[in-house]
Coordinates of C-alpha atoms (C1' of nucleotides) in Angstrom, one line a residue:
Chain A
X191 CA 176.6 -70.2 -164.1
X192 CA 175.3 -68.9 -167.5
X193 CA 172.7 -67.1 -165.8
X194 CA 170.8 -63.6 -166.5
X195 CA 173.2 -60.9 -168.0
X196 CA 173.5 -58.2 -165.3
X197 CA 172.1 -55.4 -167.9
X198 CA 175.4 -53.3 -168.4
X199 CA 174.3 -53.0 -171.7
X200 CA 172.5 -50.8 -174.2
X201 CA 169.3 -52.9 -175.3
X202 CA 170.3 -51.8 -178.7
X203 CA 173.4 -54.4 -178.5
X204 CA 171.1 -57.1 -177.1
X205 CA 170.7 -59.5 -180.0
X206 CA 167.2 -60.3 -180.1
X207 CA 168.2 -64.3 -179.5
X208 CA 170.6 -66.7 -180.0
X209 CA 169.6 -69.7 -181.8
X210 CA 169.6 -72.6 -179.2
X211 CA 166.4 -73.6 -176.8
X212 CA 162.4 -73.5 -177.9
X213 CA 161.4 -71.2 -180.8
X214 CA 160.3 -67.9 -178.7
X215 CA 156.2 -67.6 -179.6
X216 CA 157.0 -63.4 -180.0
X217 CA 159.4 -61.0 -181.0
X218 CA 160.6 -58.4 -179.8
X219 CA 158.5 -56.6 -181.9
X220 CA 155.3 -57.6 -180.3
X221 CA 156.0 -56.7 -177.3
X222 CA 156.4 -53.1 -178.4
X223 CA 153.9 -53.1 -180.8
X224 CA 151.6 -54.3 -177.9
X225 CA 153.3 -52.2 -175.2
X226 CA 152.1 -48.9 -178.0
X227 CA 149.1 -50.2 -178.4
X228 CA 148.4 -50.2 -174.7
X229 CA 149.6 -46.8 -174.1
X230 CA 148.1 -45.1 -176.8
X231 CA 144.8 -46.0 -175.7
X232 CA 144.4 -46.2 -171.9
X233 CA 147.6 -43.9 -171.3
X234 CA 151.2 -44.3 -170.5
X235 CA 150.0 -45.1 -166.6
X236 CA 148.1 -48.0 -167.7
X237 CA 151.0 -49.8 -169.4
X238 CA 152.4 -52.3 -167.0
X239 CA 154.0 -55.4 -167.7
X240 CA 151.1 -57.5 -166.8
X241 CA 149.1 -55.8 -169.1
X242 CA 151.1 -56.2 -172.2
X243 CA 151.4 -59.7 -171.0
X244 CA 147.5 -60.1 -170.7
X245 CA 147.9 -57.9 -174.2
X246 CA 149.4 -60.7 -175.7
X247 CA 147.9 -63.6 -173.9
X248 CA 151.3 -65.3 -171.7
X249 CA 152.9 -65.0 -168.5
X250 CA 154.4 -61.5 -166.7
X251 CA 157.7 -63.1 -166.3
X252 CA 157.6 -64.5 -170.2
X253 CA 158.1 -61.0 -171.1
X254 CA 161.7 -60.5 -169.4
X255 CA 163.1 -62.7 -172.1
X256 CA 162.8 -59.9 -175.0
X257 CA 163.2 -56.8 -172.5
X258 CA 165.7 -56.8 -169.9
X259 CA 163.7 -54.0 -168.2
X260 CA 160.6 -51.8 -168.5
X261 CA 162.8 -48.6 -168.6
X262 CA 164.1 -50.4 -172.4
X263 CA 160.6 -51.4 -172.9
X264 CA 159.9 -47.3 -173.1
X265 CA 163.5 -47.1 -175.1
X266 CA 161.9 -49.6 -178.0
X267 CA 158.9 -48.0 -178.1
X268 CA 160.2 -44.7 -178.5
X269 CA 162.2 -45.7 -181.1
X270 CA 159.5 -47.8 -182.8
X271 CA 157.2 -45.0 -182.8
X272 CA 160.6 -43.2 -184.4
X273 CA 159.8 -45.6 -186.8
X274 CA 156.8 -43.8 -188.5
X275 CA 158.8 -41.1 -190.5
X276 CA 158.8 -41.2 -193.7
X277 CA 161.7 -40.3 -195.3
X278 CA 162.5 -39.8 -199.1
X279 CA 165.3 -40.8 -200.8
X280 CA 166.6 -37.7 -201.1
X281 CA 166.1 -34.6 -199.4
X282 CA 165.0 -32.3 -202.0
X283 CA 167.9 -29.3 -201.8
X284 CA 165.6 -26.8 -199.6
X285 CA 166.5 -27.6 -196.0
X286 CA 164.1 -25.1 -194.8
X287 CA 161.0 -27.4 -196.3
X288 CA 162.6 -30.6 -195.2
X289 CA 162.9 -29.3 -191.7
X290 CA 159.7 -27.8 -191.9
X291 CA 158.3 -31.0 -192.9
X292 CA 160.1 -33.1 -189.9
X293 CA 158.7 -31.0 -187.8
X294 CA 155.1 -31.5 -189.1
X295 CA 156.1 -35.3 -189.0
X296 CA 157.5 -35.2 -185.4
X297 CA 153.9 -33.5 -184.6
X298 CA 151.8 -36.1 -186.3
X299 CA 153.9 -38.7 -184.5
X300 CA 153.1 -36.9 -181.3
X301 CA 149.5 -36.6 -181.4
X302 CA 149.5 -40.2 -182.9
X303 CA 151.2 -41.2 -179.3
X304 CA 149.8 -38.7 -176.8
X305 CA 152.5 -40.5 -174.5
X306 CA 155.7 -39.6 -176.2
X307 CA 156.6 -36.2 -174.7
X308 CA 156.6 -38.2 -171.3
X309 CA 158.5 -40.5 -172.4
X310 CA 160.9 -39.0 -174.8
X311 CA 162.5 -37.1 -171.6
X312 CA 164.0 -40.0 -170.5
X313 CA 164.6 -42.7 -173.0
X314 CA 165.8 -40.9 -176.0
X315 CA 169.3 -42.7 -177.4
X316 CA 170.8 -43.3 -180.0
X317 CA 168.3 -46.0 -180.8
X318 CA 168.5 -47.2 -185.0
X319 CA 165.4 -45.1 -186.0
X320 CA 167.3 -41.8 -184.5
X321 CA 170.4 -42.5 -186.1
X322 CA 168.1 -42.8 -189.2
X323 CA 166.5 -39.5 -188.8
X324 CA 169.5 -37.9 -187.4
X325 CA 171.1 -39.0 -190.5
X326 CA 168.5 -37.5 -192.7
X327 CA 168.3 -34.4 -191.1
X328 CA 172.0 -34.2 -191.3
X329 CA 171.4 -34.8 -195.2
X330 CA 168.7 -32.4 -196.1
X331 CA 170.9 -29.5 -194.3
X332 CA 174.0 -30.3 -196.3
X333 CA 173.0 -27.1 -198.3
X334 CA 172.6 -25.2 -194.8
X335 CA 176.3 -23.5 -194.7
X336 CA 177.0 -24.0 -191.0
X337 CA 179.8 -26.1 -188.9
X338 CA 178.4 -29.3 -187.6
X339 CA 177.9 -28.7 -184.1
X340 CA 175.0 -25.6 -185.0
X341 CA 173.1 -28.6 -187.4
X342 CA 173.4 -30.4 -184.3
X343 CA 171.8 -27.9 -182.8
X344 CA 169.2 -26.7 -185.2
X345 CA 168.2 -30.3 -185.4
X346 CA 167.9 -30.8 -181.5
X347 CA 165.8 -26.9 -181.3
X348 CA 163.2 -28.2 -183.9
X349 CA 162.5 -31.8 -182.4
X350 CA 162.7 -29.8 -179.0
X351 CA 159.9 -27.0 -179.7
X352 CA 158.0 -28.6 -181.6
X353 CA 157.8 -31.6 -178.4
X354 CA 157.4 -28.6 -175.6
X355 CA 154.3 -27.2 -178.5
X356 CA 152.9 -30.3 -178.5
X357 CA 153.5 -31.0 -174.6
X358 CA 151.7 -27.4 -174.1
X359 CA 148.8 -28.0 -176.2
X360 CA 148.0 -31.5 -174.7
X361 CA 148.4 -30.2 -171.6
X362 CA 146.2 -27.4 -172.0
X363 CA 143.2 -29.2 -173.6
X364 CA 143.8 -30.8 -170.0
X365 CA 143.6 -28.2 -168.2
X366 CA 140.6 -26.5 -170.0
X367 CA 138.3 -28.7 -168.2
X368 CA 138.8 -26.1 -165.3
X369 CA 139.0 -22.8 -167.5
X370 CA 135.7 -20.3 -167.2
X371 CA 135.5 -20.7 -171.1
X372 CA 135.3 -24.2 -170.8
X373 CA 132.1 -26.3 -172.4
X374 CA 130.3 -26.5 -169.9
X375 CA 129.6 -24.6 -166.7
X376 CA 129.4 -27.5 -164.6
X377 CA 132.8 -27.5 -162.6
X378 CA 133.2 -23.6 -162.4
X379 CA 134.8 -24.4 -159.2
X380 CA 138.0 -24.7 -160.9
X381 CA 137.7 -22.2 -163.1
X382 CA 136.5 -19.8 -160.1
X383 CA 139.9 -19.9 -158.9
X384 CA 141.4 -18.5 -161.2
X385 CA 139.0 -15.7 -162.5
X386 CA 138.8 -15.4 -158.7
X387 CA 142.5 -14.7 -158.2
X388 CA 142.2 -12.1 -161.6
X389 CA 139.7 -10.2 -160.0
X390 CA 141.8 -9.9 -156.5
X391 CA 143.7 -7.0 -158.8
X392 CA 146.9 -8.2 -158.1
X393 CA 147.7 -9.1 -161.7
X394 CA 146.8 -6.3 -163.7
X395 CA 148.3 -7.1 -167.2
X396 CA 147.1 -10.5 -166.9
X397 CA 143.7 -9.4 -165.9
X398 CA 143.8 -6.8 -169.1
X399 CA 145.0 -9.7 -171.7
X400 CA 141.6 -11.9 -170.4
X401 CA 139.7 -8.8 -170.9
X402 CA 141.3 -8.1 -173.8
X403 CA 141.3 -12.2 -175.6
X404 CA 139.0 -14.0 -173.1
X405 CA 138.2 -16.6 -176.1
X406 CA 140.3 -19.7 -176.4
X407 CA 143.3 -19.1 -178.2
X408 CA 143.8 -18.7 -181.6
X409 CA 144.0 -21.7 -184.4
X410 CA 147.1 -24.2 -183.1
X411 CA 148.0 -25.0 -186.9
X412 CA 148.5 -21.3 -187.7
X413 CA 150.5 -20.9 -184.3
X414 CA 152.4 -23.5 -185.0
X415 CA 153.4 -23.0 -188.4
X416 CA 154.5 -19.8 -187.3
X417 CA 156.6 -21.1 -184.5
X418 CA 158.7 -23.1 -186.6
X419 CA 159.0 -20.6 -189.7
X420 CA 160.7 -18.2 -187.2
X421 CA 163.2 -21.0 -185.6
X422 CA 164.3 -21.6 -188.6
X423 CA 164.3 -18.0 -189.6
X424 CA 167.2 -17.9 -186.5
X425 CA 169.1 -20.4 -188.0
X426 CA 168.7 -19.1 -191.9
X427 CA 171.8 -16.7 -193.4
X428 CA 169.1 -15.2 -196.1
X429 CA 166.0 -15.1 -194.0
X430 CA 164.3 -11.7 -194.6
X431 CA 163.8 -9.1 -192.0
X432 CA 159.8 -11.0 -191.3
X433 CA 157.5 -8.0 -190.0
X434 CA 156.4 -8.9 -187.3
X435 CA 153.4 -9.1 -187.8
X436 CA 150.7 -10.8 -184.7
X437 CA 147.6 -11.1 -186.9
X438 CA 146.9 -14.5 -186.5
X439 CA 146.9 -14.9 -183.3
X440 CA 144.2 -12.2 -182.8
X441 CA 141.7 -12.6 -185.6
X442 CA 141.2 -16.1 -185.7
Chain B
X48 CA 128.9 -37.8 -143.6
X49 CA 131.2 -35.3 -143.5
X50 CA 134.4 -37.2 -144.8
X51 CA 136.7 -36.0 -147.0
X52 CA 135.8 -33.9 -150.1
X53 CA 135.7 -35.9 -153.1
X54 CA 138.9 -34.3 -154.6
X55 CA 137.4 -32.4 -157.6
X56 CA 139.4 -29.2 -156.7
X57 CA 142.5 -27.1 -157.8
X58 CA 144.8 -27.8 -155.1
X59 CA 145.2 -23.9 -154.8
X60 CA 141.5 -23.2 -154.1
X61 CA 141.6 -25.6 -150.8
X62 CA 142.3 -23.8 -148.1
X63 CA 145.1 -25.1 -145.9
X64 CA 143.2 -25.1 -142.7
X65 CA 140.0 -24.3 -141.4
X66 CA 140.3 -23.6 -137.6
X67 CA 138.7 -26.6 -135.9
X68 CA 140.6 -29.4 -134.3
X69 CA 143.9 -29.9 -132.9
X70 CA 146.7 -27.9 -134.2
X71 CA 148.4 -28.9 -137.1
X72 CA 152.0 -30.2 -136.7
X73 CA 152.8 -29.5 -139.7
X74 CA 152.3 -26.8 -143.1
X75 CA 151.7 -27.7 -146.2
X76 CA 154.9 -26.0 -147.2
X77 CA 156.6 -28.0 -144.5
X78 CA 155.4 -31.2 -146.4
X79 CA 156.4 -29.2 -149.6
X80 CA 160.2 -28.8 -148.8
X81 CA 160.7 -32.1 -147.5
X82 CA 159.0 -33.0 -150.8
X83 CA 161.4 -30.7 -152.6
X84 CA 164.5 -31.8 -150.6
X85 CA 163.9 -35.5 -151.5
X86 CA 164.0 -35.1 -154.9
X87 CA 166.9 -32.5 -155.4
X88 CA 169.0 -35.6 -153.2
X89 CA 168.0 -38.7 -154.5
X90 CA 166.2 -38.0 -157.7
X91 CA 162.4 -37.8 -158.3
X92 CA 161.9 -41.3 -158.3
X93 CA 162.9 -42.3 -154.9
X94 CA 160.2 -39.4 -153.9
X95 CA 157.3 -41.5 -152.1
X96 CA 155.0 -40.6 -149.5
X97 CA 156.6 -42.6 -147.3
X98 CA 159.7 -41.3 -147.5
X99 CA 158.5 -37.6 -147.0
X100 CA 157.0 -38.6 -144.0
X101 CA 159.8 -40.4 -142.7
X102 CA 161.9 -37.5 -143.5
X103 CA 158.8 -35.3 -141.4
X104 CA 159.2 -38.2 -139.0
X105 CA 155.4 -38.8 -139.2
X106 CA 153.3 -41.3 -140.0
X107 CA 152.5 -41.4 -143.8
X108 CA 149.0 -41.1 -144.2
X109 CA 149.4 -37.6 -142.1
X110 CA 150.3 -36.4 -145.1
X111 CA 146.6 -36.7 -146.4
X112 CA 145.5 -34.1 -144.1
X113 CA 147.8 -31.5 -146.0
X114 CA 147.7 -32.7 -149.7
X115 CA 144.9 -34.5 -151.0
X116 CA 147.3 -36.8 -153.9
X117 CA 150.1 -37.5 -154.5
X118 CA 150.1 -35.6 -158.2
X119 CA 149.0 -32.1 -156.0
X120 CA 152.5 -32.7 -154.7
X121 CA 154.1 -32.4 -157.6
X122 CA 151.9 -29.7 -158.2
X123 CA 152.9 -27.7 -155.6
X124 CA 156.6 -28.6 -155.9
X125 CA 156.8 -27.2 -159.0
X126 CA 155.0 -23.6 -157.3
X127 CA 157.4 -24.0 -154.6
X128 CA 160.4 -23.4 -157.0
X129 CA 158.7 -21.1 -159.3
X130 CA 158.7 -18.9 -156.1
X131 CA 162.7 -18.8 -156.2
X132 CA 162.6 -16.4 -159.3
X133 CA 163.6 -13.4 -158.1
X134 CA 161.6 -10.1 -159.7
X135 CA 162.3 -7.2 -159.2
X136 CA 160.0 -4.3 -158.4
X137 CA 159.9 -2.7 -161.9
X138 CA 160.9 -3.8 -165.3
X139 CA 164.4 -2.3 -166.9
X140 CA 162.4 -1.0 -169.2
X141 CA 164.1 -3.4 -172.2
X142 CA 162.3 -6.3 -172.7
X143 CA 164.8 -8.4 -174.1
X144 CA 167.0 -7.5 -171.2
X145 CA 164.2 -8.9 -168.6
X146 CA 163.3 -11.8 -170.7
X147 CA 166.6 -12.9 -170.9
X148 CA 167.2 -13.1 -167.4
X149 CA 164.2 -14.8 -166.9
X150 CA 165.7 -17.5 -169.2
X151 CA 169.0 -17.7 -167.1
X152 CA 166.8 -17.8 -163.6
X153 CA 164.5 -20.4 -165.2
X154 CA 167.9 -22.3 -166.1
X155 CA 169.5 -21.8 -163.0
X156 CA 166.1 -23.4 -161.1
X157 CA 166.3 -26.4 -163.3
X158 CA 169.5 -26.7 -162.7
X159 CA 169.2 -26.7 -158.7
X160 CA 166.0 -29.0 -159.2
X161 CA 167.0 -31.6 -162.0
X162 CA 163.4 -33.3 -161.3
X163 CA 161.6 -30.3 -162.9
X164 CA 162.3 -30.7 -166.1
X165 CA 159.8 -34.3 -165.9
X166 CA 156.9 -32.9 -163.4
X167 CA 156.3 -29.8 -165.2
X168 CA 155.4 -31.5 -168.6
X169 CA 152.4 -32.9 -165.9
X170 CA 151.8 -30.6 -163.2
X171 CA 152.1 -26.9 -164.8
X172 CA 149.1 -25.0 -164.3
X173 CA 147.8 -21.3 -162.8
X174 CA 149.5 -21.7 -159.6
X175 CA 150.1 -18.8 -157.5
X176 CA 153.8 -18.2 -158.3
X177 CA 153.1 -19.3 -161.9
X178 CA 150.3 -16.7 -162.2
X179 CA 153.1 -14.1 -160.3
X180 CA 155.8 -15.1 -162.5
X181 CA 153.3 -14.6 -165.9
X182 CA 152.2 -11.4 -164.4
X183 CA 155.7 -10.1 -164.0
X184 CA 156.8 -11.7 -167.5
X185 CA 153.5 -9.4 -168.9
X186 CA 154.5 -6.5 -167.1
X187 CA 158.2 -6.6 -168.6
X188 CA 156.8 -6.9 -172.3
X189 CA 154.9 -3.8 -172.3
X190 CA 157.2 -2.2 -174.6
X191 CA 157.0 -4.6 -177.2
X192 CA 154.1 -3.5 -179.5
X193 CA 152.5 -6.9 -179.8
X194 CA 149.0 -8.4 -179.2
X195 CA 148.5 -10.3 -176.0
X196 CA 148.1 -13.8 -177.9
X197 CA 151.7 -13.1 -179.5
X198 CA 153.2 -12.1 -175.9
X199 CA 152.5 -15.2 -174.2
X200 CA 153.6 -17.1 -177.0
X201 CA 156.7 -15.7 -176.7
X202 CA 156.6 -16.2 -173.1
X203 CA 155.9 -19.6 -173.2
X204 CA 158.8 -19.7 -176.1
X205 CA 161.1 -18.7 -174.0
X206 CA 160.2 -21.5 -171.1
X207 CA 159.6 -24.3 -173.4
X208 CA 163.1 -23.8 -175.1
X209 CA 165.3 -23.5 -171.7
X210 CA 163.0 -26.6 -170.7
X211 CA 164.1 -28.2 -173.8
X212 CA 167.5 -26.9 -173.8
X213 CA 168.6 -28.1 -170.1
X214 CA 166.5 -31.3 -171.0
X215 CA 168.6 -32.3 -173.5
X216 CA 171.8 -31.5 -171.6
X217 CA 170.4 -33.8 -168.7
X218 CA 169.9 -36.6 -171.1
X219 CA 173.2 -35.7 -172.7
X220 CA 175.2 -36.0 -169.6
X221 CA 172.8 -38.9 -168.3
X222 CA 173.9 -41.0 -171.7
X223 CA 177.3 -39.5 -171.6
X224 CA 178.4 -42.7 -169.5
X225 CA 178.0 -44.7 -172.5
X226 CA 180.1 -42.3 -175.5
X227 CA 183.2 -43.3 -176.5
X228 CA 184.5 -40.3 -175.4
X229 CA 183.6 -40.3 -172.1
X230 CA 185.7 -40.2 -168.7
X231 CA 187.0 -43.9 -168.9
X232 CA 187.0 -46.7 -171.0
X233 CA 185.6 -49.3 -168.7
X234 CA 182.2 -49.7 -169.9
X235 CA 183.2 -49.0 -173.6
X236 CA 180.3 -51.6 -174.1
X237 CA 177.9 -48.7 -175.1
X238 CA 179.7 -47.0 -177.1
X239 CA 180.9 -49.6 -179.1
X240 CA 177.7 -49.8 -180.3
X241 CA 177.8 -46.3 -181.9
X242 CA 181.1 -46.7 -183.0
X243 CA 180.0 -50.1 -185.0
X244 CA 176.8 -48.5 -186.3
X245 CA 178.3 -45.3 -187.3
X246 CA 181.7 -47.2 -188.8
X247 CA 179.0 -49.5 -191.0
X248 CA 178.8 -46.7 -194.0
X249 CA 175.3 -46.7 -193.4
X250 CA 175.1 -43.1 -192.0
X251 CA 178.1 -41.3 -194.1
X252 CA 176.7 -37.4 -192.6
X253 CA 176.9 -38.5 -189.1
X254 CA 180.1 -40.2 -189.6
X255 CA 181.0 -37.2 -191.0
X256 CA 180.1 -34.7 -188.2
X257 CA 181.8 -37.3 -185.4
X258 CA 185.6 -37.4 -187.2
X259 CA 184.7 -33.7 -188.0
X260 CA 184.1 -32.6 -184.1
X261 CA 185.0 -36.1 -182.1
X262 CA 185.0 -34.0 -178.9
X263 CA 182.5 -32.8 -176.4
X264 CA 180.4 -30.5 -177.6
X265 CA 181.1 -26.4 -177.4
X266 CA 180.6 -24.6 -174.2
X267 CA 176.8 -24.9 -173.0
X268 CA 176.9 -21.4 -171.8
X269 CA 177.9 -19.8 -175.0
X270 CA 175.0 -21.9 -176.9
X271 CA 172.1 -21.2 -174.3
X272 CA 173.3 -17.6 -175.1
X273 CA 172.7 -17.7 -178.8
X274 CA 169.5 -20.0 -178.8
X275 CA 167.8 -17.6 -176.3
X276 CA 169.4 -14.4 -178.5
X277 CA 168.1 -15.8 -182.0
X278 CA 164.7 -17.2 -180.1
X279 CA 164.4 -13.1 -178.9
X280 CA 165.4 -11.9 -182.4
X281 CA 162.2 -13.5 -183.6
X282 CA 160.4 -11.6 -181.8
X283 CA 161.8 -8.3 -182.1
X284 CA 160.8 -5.9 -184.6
X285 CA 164.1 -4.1 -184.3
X286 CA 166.3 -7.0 -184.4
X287 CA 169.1 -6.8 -187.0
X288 CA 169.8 -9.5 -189.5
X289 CA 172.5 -11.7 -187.5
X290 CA 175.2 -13.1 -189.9
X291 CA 174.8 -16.4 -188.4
X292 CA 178.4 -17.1 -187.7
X293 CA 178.5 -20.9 -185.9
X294 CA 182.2 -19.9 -184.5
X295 CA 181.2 -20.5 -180.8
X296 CA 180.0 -23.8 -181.8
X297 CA 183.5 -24.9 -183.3
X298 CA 186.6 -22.8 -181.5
X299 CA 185.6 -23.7 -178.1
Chain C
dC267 C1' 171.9 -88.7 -179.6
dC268 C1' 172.1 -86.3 -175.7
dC269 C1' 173.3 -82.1 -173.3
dC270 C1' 172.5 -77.7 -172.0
dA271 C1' 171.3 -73.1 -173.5
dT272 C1' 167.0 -71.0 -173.8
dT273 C1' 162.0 -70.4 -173.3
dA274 C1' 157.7 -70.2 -170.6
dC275 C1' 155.9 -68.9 -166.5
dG276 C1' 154.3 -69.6 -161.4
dT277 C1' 155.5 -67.8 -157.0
dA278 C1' 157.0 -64.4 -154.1
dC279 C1' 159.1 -60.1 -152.2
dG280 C1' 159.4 -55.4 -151.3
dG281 C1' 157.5 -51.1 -152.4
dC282 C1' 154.0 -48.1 -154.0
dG283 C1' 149.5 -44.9 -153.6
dT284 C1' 145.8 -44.5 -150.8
dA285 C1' 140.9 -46.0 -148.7
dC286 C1' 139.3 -46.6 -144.3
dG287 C1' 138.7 -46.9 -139.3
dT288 C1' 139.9 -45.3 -134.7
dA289 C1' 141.4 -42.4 -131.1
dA290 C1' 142.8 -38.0 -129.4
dC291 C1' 142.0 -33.2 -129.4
dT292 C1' 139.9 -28.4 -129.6
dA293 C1' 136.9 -24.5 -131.1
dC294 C1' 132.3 -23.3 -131.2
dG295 C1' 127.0 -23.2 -130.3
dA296 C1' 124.0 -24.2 -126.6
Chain D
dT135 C1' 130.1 -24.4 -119.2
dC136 C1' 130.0 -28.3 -121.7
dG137 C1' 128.9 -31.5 -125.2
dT138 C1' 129.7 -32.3 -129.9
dA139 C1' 131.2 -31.9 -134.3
dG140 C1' 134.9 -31.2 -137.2
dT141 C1' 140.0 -32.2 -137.5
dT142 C1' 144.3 -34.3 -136.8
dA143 C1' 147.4 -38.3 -136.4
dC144 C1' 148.2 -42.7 -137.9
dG145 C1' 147.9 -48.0 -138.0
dT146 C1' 146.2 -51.4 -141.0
dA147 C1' 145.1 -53.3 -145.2
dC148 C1' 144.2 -53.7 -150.3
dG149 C1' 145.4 -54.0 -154.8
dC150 C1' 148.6 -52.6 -157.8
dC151 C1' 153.6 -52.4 -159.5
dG152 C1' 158.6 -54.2 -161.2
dT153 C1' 161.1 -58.1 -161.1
dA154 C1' 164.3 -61.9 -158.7
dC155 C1' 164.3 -66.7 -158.7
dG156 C1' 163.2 -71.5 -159.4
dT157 C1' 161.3 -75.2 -162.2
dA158 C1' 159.8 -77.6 -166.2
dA159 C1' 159.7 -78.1 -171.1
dT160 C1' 162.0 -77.6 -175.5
dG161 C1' 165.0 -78.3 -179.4
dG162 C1' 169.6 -77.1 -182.0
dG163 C1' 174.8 -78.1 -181.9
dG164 C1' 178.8 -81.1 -180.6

DNA sequence: CCCCATTACGTACGGCGTACGTAACTACGA
DNA sequence: TCGTAGTTACGTACGCCGTACGTAATGGGG
């Protein structure tokens, strides 16, 4: 009659265990931490729950008495990986550093874990580490005059570009294994297409902006820096008319 | 010996058909739009080649005659919808006019194809409608003085913030089932799980910001206006100094 | 002390992507 | 004109996947 909860709820309310029966041989914890360990080396693909369960040396079925399901397998490891900021005591009074410095954080994190942009699009809750950084976010713009709901907002915009800047890169330095500039010559047949479809004429501007830059981008740390310096220029009452200027993209 | 090509192609440089043999009972778009209506219906998980070809009302390893894997069909999915922007023949002329209704089309696709938001973080690369829409994105930015680098930054600014933007409003609405405000009170089990963290003292600003605004968040539509306004003001030399007023955030 | 909740985990089911083999078909070179 | 080679359609099968379910062992609470 006892018999498997039906899942209504939010693995976060799940108490890890109860007290009766065997002493469990892992934690919830391991799981995760092997599930992470998993996906950050052979890819998000690879993790199945066999393989954690190889992983960690039981049974497939063993697993199912931490994690109801894999989708809150990907919720735990999202928020374990949440885990990794570190957060001061105190924000230091300049909300424009402390958010600059979350984002650098959240773009560690991301490179650390190649997986989480995949991930994060669909299991991202109101596990403990986000209240935790929520709530610190929420601290260091206490001197950020604004009404709660544009905080909300300004927090969601940062986490937000800097996961789509990250999601670009990665999935650029994917791509570039087809791109005529690539390292080596060898598979020019993907690359063909595309200089191919430049030559036809039909995409004039384009054509003149490969002409113009046909080396690989400019430096990702400078881009970046400069991404987030002007979102939170949009969101700053005393930010000074910046001019504009498109330098570092070009010379580097 | 002749078999089938070892798959180390762009999808877009294999050509659909090459003459010999009995004719084709299906296109690759045909495959495409099944593909396509699938996933707007029942979500991009219950898209399988099985059920495209059931919905074709072929057998399912037809469909290998017309797309090599099954990640070239999200590939061209995500071309098929990037064909529904409509552009015009000519630029207005003002570039923050054309750029923001390129925001509102690339919201309005997301929000007719819910899927896209997940698939393109994969399967974005120089398709044909992505290389028409770049062109025509190129063409409207003539006016800004800018080097090319800094143009398609801003470009792909512009997509990775809607993308972000409608993300998060998918997620919210997805987790909305389990808010204490939400529609009913029936599976108040979620929730109450917020509620008991956030009523625990340990997060006092959050707290804060739920007695403070308790309610749904403002009007979506007046928020995607602004983020997309201040991302543009970043961008434009001209741009005057906004006052940052939050109001829309809080009277709606 | 013993009962039963809980753990461990083997088996099995339905579904997935897709490799491969076979048969039917048609455009082209002879 | 006619083989024949290249294509299409598609059934079968393999090795994965998530996970429902049943069984045996375990050990804390009444």
């Amino acid at each position: 009659m006892a018999g498997r909860a039906a899942v209504p709820e939010v693995i976060w309310a799940r108490p890890e265990r109860t007290g009766r029966g065997p002493k469990p041989a892992y934690s919830r914890r391991d799981i995760v931490d092997a599930a992470v360990r998993i996906a950050d080396a052979d890819g998000i693909d690879a993790l199945s729950m066999r393989r954690v369960a190889a992983e960690l040396g039981c049974g497939t079925m063993s697993l199912y008495n931490y994690v109801p399901r894999k989708e809150d397998l990907y919720e735990l490891m999202v928020d374990a990986v949440s885990g990794e900021y570190e957060l001061p005591e105190e924000p230091s009074g300049d909300w424009r550093a402390d958010m600059t410095g979350i984002a650098y954080q959240t773009r560690a994190i991301m490179y650390r874990h190649p997986w989480l942009a995949r991930v994060m699009t669909t299991a991202y809750g109101y596990s403990p580490n986000a209240l935790r950084f929520l709530e610190w976010c929420l601290g260091c713009l206490v001197p950020l005059d604004a009404p709660p709901g544009l905080k909300m907002q300004l927090i969601a915009m940062v986490n937000g570009t800097v996961m789509a800047t990250v999601a670009n890169e990665q999935a650029m330095a994917e791509r570039a294994r087809g791109l005529p500039w690539s390292e080596e010559e060898e598979q020019a047949v993907r690359g063909a297409y595309l200089m191919g479809q430049v030559a036809s004429g039909r995409y004039p501007h384009l054509a003149g902006l490969l002409a113009e830059a046909p080396a690989a981008p400019a430096d990702p740390e400078e881009i970046f820096a400069l991404i987030i310096a002007r979102l939170l220029d949009s969101f700053d009452p005393g930010a000074k008319g910046q001019p504009l200027s498109g330098e570092p993209f070009t010379e580097a």
